[in-house]
CSV table of C-alpha atoms and ligand atoms in Angstrom, one decimal:
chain,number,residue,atom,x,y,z
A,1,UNK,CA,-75.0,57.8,103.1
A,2,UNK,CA,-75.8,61.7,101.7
A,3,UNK,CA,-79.0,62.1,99.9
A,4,UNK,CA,-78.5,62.8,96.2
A,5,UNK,CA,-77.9,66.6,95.1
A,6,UNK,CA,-81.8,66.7,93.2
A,7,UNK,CA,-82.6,70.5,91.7
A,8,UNK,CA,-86.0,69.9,92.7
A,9,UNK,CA,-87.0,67.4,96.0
A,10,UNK,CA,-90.7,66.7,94.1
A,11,UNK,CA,-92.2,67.7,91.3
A,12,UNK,CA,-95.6,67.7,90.4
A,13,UNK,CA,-96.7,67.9,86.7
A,14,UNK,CA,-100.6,69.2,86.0
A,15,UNK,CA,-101.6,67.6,82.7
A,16,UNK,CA,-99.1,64.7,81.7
A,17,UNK,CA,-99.7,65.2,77.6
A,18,UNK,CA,-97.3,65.7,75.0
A,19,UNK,CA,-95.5,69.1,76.7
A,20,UNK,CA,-95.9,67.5,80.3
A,21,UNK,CA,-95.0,63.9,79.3
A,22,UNK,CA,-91.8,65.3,77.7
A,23,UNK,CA,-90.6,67.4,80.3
A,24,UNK,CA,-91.3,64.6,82.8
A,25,UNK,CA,-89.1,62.6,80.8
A,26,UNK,CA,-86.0,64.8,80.1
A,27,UNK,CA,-86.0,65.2,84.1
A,28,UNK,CA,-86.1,61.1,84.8
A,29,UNK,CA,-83.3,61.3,82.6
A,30,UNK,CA,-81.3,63.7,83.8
A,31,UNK,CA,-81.9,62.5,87.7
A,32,UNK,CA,-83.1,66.1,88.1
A,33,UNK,CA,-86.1,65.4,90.4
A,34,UNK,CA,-86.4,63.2,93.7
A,35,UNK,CA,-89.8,62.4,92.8
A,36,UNK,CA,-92.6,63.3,90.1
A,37,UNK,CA,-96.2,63.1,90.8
A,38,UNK,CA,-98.4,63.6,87.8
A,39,UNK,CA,-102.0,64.9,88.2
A,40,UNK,CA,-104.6,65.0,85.0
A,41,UNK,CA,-108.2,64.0,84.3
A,42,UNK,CA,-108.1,60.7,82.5
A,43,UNK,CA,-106.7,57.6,84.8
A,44,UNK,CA,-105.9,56.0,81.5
A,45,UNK,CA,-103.7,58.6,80.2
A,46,UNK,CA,-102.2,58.9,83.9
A,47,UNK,CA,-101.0,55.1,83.5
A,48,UNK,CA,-99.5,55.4,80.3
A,49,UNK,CA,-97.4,58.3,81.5
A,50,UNK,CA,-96.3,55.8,84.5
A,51,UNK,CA,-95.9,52.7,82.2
A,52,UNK,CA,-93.3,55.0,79.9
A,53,UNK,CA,-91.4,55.8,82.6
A,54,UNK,CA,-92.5,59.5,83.6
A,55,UNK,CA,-93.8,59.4,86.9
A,56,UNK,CA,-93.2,58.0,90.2
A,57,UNK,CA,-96.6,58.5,91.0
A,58,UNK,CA,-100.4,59.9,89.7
A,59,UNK,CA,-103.4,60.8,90.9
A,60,UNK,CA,-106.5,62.9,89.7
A,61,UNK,CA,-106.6,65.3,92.7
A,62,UNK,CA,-104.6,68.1,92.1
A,63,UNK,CA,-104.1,69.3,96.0
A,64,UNK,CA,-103.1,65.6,97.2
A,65,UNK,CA,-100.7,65.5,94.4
A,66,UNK,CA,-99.1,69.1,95.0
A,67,UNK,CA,-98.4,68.4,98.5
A,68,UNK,CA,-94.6,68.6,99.5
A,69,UNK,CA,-93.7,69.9,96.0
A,70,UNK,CA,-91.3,72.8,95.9
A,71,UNK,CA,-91.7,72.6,92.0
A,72,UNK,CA,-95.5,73.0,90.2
A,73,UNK,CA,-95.5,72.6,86.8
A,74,UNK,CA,-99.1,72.8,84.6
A,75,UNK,CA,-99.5,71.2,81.3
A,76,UNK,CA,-103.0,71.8,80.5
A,77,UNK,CA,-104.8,73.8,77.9
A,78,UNK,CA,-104.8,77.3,78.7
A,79,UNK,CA,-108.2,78.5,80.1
A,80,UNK,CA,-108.1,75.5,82.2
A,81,UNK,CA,-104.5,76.7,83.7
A,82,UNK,CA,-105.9,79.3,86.5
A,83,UNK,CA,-108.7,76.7,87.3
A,84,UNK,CA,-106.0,73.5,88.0
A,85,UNK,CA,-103.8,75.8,90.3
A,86,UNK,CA,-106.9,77.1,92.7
A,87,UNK,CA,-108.0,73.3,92.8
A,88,UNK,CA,-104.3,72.4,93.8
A,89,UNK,CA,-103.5,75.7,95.8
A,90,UNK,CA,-105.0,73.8,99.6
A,91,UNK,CA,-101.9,71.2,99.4
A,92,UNK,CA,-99.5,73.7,98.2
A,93,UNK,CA,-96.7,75.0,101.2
A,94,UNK,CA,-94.5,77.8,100.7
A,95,UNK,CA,-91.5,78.2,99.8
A,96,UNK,CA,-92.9,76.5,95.8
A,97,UNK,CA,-92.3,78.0,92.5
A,98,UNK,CA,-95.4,77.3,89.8
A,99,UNK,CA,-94.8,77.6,86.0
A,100,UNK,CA,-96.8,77.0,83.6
A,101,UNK,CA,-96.3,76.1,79.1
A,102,UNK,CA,-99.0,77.8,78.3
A,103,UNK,CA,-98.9,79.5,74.2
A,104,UNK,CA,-100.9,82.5,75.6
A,105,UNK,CA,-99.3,84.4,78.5
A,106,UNK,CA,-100.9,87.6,79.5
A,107,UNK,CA,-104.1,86.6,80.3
A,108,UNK,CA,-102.8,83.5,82.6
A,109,UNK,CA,-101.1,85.6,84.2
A,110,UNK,CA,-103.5,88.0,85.1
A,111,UNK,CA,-105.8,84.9,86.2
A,112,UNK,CA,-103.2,83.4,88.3
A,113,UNK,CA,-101.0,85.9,89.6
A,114,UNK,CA,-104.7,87.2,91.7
A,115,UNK,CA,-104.7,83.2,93.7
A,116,UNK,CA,-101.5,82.9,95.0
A,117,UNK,CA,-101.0,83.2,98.7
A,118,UNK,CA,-97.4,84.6,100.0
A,119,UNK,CA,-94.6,82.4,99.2
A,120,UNK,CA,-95.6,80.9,96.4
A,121,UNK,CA,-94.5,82.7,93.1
A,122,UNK,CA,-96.0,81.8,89.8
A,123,UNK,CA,-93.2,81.8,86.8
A,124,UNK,CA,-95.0,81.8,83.3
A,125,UNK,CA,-93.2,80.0,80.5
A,126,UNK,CA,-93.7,78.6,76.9
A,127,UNK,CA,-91.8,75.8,75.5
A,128,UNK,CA,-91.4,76.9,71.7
A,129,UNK,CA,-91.9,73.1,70.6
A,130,UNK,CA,-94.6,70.5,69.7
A,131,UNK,CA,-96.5,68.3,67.8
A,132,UNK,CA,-99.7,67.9,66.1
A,133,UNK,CA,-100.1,64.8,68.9
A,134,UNK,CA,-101.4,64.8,72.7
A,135,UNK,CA,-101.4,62.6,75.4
A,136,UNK,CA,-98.2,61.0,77.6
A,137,UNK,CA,-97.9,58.7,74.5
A,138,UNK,CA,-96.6,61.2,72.3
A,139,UNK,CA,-93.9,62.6,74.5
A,140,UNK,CA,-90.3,62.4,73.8
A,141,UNK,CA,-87.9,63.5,75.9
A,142,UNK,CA,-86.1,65.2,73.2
A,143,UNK,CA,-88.8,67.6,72.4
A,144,UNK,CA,-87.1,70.5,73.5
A,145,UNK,CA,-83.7,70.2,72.5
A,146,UNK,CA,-82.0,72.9,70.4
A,147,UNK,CA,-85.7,74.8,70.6
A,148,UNK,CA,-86.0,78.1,72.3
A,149,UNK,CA,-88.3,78.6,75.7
A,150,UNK,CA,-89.3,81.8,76.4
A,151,UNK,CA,-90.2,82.9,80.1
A,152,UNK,CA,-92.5,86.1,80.5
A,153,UNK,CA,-91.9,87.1,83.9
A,154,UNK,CA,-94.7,88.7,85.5
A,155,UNK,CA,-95.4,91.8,88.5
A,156,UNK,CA,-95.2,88.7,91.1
A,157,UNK,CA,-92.5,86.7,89.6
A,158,UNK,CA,-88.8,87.7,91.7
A,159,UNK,CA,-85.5,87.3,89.5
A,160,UNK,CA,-84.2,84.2,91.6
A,161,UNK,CA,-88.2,81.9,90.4
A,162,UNK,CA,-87.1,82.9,87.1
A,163,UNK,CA,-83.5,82.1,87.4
A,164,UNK,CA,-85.2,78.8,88.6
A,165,UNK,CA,-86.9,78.2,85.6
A,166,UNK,CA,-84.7,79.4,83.3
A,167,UNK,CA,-82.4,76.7,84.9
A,168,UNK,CA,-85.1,73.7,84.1
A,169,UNK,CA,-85.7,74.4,80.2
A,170,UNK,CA,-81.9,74.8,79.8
A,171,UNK,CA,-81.7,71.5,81.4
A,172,UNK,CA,-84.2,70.0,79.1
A,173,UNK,CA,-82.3,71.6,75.8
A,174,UNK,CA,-83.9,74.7,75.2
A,175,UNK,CA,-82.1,78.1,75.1
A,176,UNK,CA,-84.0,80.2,76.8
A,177,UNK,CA,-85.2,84.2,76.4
A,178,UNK,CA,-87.5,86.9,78.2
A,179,UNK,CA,-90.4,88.4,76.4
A,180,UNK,CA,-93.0,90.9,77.6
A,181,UNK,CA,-96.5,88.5,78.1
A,182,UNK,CA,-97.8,91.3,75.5
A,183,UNK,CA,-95.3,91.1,73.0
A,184,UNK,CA,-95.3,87.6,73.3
A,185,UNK,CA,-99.3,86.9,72.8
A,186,UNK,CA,-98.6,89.8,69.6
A,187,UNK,CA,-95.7,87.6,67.8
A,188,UNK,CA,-97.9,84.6,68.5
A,189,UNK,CA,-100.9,85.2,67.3
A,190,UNK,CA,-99.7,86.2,63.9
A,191,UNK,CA,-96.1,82.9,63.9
A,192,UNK,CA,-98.4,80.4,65.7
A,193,UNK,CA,-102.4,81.0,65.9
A,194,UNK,CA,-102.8,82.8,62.6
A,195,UNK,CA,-101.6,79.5,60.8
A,196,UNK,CA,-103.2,77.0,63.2
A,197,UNK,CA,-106.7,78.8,62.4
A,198,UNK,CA,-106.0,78.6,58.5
A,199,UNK,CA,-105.4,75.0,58.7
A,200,UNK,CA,-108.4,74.5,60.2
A,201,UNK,CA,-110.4,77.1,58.0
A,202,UNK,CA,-108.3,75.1,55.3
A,203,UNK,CA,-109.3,71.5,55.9
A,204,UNK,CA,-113.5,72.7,56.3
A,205,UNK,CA,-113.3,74.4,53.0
A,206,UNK,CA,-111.8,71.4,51.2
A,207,UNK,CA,-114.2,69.2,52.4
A,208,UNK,CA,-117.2,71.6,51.5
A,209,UNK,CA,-116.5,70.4,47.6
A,210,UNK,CA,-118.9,67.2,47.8
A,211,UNK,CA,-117.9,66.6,44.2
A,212,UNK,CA,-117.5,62.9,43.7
A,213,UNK,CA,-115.2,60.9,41.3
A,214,UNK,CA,-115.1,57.8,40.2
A,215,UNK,CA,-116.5,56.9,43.1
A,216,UNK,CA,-113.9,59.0,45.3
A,217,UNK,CA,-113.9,62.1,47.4
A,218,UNK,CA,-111.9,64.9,46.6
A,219,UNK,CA,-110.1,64.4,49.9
A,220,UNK,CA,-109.0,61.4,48.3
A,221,UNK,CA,-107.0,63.5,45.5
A,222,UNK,CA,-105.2,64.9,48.4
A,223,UNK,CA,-101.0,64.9,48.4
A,224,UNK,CA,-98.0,66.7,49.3
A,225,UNK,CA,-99.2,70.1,49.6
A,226,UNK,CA,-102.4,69.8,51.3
A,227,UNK,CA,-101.1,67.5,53.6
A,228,UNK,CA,-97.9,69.3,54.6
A,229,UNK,CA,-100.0,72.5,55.0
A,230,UNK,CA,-102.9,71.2,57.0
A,231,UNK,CA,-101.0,69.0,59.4
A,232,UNK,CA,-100.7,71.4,62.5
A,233,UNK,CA,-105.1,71.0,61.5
A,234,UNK,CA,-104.7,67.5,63.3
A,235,UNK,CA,-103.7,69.5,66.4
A,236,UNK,CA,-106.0,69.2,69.7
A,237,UNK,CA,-109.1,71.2,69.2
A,238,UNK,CA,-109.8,71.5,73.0
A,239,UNK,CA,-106.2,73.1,72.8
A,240,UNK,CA,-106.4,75.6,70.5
A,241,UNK,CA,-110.2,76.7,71.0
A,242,UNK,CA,-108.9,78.0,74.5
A,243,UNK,CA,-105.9,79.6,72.8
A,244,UNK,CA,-108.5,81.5,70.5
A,245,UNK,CA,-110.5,82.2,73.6
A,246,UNK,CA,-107.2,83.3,75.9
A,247,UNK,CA,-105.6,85.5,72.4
A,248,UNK,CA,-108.3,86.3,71.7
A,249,UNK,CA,-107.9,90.4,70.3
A,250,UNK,CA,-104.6,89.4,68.5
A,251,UNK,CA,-106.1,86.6,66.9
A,252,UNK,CA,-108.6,89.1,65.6
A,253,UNK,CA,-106.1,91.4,64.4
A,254,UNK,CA,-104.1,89.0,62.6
A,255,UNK,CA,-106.7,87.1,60.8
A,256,UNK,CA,-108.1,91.0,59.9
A,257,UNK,CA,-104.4,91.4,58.2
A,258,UNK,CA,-104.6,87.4,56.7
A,259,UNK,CA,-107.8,88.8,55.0
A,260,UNK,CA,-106.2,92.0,53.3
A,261,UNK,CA,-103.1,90.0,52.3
A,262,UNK,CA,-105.6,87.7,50.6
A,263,UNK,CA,-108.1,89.5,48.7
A,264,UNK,CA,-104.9,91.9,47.6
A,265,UNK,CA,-103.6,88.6,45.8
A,266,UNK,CA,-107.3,87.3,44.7
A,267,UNK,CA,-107.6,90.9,43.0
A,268,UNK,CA,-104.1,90.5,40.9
A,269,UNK,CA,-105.5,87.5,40.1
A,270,UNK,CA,-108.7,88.6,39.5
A,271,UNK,CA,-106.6,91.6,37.4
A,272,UNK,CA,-104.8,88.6,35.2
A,273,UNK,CA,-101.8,90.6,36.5
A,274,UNK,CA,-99.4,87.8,36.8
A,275,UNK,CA,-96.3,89.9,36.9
A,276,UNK,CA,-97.6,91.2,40.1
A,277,UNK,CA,-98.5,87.9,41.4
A,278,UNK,CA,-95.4,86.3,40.4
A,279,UNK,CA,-93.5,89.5,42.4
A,280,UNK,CA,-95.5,88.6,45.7
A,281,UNK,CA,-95.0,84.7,45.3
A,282,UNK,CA,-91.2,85.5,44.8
A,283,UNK,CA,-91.0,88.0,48.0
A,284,UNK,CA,-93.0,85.3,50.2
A,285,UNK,CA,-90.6,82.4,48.8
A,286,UNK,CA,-87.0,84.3,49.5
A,287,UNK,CA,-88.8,85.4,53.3
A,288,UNK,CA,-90.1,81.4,53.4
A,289,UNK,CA,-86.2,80.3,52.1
A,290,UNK,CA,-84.6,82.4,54.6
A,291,UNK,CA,-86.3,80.5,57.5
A,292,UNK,CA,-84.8,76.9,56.6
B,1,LIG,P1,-102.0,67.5,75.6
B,1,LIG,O1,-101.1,66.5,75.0
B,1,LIG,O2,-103.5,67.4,75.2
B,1,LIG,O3,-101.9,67.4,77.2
B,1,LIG,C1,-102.7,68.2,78.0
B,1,LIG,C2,-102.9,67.4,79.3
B,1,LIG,O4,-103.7,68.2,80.2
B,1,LIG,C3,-103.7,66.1,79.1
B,1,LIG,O5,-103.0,65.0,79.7
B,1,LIG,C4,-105.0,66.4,79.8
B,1,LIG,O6,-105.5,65.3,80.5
B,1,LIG,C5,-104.6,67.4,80.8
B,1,LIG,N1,-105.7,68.2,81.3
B,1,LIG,C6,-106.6,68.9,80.5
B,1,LIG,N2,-107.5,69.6,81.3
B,1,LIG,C7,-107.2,69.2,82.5
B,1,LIG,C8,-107.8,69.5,83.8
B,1,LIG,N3,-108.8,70.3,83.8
B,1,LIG,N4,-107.3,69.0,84.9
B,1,LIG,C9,-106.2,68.1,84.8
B,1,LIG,N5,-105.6,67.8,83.7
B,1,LIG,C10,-106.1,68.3,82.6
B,1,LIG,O7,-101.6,69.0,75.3
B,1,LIG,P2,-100.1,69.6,75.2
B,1,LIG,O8,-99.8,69.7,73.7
B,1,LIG,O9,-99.2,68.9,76.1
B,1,LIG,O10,-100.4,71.1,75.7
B,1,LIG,C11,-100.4,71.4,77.0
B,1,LIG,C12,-100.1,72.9,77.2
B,1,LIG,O11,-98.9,73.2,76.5
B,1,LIG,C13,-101.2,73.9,76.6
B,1,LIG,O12,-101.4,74.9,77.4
B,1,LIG,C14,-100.5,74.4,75.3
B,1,LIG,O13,-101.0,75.7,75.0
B,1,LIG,C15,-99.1,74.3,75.6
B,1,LIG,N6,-98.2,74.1,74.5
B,1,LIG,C16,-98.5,73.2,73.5
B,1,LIG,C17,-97.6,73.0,72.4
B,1,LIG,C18,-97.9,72.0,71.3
B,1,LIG,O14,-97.4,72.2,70.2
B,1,LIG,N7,-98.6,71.0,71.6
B,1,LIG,C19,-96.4,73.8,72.4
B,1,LIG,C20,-96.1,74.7,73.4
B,1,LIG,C21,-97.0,74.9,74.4
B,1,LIG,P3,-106.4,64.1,79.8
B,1,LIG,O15,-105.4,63.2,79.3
B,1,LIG,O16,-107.1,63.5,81.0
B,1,LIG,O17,-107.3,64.8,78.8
């Protein structure tokens, strides 16, 4: 009897959380993979990720789970990205393509692009979908469906890795696009980090108010908008703390430009000019329409 057609012999997923979890299970589904391996920290996370039906196999030591993979794919937060691949690099044999999700490229690429011995090529990529959940249990294998990936190809990285890659997220759903890493961390920090920090910066300043109701807290008097606003603020914080570490100089920049945007509107305000402030609610609400 032949041996199936698999893309990929083994794969071996670093961090099996939502992102990892998901990807795992669009390639059970698809029969993609001979085998997965998944590698993390906690054993209890690792077992949920077998008992849903992601992984043939798991263990907590990144080179044993790497060995005989032709495909490494890391899932963790981003400053811990670079660290993961030089514990797993001793088990890793050329010929093997590593990619990574990471939402900060330039910097992990510079970190991992200076570890990899010859043969192995490192293809960095970011899967332009989530949720405000972690952990195996919150994957879907949907996740990526109909959502763009985008694959910033670095010095190291030859045309037929990214070829490779660009190959897996179409599989899982995506369509897929190059960006330069620093064009990429630039548009992020201002679609994706800018918000994530105001949600954050959001929540704490609600919760400052100590004022007290009827024996309530003003969190209490919370609905629809707050809620809808500050629900990327249940994101991991271990997540996006490294992504403020990693982005760190376009983070700057953008909050900088959140802060003029601001105190222009809390001066019309100030002003009583609400002809003006109706004119910059309307140009934000026919930019915010066009999106949806
Ligand atoms: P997640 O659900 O928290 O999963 C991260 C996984 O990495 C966890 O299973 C964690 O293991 C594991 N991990 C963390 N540090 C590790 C280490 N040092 N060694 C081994 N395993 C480790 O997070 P996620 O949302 O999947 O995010 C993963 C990556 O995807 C991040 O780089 C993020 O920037 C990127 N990303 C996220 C989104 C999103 O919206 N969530 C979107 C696009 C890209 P434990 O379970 O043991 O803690």
């Amino acid at each position: 009897m032949s041996e199936p057609d698999f893309m990929f012999n083994k794969i071996a997923i670093i961090g099996v959380g939502l992102i990892g979890g998901s990807l795992a299970l669009k390639l059970k589904e698809k029969g993609l993979a001979g085998s997965i391996t998944g590698i993390g920290r906690s054993i209890d996370n690792l077992k949920t990720a077998e008992s849903l039906g992601m992984l043939d196999s798991y263990t907590q030591d990144a080179a044993e789970g790497v060995r005989g993979a032709d495909l490494v794919v890391v899932c963790v937060p981003v400053l811990k990205i670079a660290e993961v691949i030089k514990k797993a690099l001793p088990g890793i044999t050329a010929p093997c393509i590593i990619t990574d999700v990471g939402s900060v490229k330039e910097g992990v690429i510079n970190e991992v692009e200076a570890l990899l011995p010859e043969g192995v090529e490192f293809v960095p990529a970011h899967p332009i979908a989530g949720t405000e959940e972690s952990g195996a249990a919150a994957a879907f294998a949907d996740l990526f469906k109909d959502r763009l990936t985008i694959i910033t190809p670095g010095p190291g990285t030859s045309r037929r890795a990214s070829e490779v890659i660009k190959k897996l997220w179409s599989e899982a759903g995506s369509e897929v696009v190059e960006m330069e890493p620093a064009e990429h961390d630039r548009v992020f920090s201002l679609v994706s980090h800018l918000p994530h920090v105001i949600a954050y910066a959001l929540v704490n300043t609600v919760a400052r108010d100590k004022s007290i109701s009827e024996g309530r807290q003003i969190l209490d008097y919370s609905a629809g908008g707050f809620k809808d606003f500050t629900r990327i603020a249940s994101s991991s914080p271990e997540m996006w703390s490294d992504i403020c570490s990693m982005n760190r100089e376009f983070i700057l920049t953008a909050i900088s430009s959140f802060e003029v945007t601001l105190s222009a509107l809390k001066d019309l305000i100030k002003d009583s000019d609400y002809t003006a402030v109706r004119k910059n609610f309307k140009k934000a609400k026919n930019i915010r329409d066009s999106l949806v």
